[in-house]
Every structure is written in C-alpha cells, then in structure tokens.
PDB file of C-alpha atoms in Angstrom:
ATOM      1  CA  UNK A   1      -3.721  19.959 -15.263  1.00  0.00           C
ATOM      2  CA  UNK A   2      -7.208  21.428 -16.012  1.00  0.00           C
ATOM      3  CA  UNK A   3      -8.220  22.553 -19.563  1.00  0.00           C
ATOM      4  CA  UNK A   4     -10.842  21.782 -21.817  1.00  0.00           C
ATOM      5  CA  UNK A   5     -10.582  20.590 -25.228  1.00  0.00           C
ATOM      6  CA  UNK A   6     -11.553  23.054 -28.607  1.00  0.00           C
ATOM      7  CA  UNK A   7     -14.964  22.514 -29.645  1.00  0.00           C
ATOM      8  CA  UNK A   8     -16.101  20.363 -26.773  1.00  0.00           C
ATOM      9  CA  UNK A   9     -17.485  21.360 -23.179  1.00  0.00           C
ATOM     10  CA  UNK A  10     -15.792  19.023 -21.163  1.00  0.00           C
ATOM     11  CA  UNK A  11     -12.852  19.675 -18.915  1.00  0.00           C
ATOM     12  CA  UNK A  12      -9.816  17.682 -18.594  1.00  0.00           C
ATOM     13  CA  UNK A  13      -7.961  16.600 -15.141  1.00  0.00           C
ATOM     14  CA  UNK A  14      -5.062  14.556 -15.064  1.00  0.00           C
ATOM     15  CA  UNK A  15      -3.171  13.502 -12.121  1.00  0.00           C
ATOM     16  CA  UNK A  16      -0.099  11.671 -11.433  1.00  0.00           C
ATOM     17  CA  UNK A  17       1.512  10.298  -7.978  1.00  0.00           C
ATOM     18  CA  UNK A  18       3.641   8.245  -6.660  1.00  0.00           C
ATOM     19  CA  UNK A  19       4.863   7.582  -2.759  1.00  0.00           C
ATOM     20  CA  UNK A  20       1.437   9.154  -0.850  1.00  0.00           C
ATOM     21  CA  UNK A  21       0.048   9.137  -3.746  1.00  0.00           C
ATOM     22  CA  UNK A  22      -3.665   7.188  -2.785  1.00  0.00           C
ATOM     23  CA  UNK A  23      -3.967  10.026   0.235  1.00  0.00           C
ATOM     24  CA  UNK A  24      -2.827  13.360  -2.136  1.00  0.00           C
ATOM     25  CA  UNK A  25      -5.158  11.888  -4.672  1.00  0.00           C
ATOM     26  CA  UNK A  26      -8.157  11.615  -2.380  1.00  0.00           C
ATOM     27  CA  UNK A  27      -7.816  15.312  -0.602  1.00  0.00           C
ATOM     28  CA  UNK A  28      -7.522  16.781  -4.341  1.00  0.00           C
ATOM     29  CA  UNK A  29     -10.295  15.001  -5.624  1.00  0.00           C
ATOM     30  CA  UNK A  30     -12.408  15.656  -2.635  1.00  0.00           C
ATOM     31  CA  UNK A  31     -11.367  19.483  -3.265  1.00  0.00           C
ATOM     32  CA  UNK A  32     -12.577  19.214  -6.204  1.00  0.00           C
ATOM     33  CA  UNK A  33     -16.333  18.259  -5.411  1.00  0.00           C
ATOM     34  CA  UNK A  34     -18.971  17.297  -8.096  1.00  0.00           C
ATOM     35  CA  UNK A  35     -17.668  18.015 -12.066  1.00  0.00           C
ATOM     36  CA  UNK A  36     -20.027  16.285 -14.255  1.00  0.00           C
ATOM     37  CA  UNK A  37     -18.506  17.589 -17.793  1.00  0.00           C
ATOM     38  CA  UNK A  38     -15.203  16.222 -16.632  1.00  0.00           C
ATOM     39  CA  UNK A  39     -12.984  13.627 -17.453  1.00  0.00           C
ATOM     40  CA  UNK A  40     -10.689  12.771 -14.603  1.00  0.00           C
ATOM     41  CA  UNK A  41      -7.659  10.642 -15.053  1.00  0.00           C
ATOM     42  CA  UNK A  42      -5.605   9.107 -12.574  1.00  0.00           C
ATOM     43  CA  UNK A  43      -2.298   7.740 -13.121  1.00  0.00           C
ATOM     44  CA  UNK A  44      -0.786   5.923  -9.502  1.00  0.00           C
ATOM     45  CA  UNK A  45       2.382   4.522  -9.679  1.00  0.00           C
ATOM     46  CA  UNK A  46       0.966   0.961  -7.704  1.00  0.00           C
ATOM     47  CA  UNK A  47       0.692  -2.366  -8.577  1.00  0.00           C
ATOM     48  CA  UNK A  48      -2.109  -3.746 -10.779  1.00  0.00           C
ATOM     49  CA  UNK A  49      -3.185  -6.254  -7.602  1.00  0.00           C
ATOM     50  CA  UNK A  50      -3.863  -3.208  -5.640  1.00  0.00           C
ATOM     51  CA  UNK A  51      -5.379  -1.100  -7.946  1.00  0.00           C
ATOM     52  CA  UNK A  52      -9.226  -2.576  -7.271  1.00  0.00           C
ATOM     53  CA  UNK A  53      -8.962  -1.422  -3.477  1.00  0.00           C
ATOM     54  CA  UNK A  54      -7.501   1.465  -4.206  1.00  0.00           C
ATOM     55  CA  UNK A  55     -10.242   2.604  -6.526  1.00  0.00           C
ATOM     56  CA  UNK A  56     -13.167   1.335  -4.551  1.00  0.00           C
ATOM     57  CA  UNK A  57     -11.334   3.051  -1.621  1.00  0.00           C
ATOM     58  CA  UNK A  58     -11.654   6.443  -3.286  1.00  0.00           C
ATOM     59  CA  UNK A  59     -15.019   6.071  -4.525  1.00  0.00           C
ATOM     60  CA  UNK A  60     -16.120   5.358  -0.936  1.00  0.00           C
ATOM     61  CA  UNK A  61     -14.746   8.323   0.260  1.00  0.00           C
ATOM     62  CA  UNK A  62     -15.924  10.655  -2.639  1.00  0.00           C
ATOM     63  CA  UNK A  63     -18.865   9.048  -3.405  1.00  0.00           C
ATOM     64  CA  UNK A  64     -18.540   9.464  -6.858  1.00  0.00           C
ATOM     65  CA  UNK A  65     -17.320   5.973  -8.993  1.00  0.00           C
ATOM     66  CA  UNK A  66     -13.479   5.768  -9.507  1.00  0.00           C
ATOM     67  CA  UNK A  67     -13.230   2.843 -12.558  1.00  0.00           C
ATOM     68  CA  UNK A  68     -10.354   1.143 -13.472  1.00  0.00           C
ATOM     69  CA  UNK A  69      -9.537   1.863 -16.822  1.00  0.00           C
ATOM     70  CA  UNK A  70     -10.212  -0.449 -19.987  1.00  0.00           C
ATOM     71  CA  UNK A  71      -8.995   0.168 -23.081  1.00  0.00           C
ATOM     72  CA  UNK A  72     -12.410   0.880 -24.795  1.00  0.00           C
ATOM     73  CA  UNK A  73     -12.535   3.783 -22.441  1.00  0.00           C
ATOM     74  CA  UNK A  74     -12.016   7.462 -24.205  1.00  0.00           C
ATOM     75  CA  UNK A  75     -10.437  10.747 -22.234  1.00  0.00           C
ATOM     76  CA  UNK A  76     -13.779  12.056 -23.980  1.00  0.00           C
ATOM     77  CA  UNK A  77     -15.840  10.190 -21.469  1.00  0.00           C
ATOM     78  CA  UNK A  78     -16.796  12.297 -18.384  1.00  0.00           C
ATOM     79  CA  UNK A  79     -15.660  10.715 -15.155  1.00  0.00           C
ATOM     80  CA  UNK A  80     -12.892   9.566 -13.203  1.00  0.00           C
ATOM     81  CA  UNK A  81     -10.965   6.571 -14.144  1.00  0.00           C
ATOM     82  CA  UNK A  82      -7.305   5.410 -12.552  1.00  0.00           C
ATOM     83  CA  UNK A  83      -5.228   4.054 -14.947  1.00  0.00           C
ATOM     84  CA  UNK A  84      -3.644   0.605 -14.766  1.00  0.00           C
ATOM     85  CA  UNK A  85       0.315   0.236 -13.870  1.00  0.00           C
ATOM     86  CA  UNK A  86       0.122  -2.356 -17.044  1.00  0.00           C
ATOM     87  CA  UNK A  87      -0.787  -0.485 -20.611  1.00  0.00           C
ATOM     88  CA  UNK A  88      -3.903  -0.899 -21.773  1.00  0.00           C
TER      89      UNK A  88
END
C-alpha cells in the first residue's frame, strides 16, 4: 500500500510476506528506487535470529539502509525499517 498521510508530505509503503518473501521484497524495493519522503515498512514472517542478515542483505543489494525496527521508531520517520517477528 502507498498513500500519504493528511497534512504531511511523506508517503507510506507497507509490505508484508511470507514463503519468498526476502526475494519478492528485494525486486519490489529495488523497483521502487530512491524515495526520500517515504516511510517503508516491512513486515517478514521470519525468525528474529535471522532478521539481522536479512536486513543487511537487502541493504546491500539496494544500497539504501534497511533497520531493524525499535520501538522508539515512528511510521513518521522516512526510511525503510523491517519489523521484528517479536512485538516491539
């Protein structure tokens, strides 16, 4: 989903995958190039143990920073973040 919020000029995206998810997410995000009033949200159904490779494994082949997800972290931040299988 892409939309951006009343009153503000940055644009939402928020993903979801499961089973070939990591590769999906990558071609998308890869489609989408360069969106610096965006706030990118990732949700992967994988464990939390795997969720530090699989982050610096799309930022390497973006070349834009994928972070984990803390819970001081706002959807009104611009960038992408992948959310943790635990809740924040």
């Amino acid at each position: 989903t892409r939309t951006s919020s009343p009153g503000s000029n940055l644009n939402y995206v928020l993903l979801g995958a499961s089973t070939g998810g990591p590769q999906a997410l990558l071609t998308i995000l890869q489609q989408m190039g360069t969106l610096p009033q965006t706030s990118v949200w990732l949700a992967q159904h994988i464990g939390n143990e795997f969720a530090t490779g699989l982050s610096e494994w799309l930022t390497q082949r973006i070349g834009t920073q994928v972070r984990i997800a803390k819970p001081n972290d706002s959807i009104e931040q611009a960038g992408i973040f992948l959310l943790p299988s635990e809740p924040l």
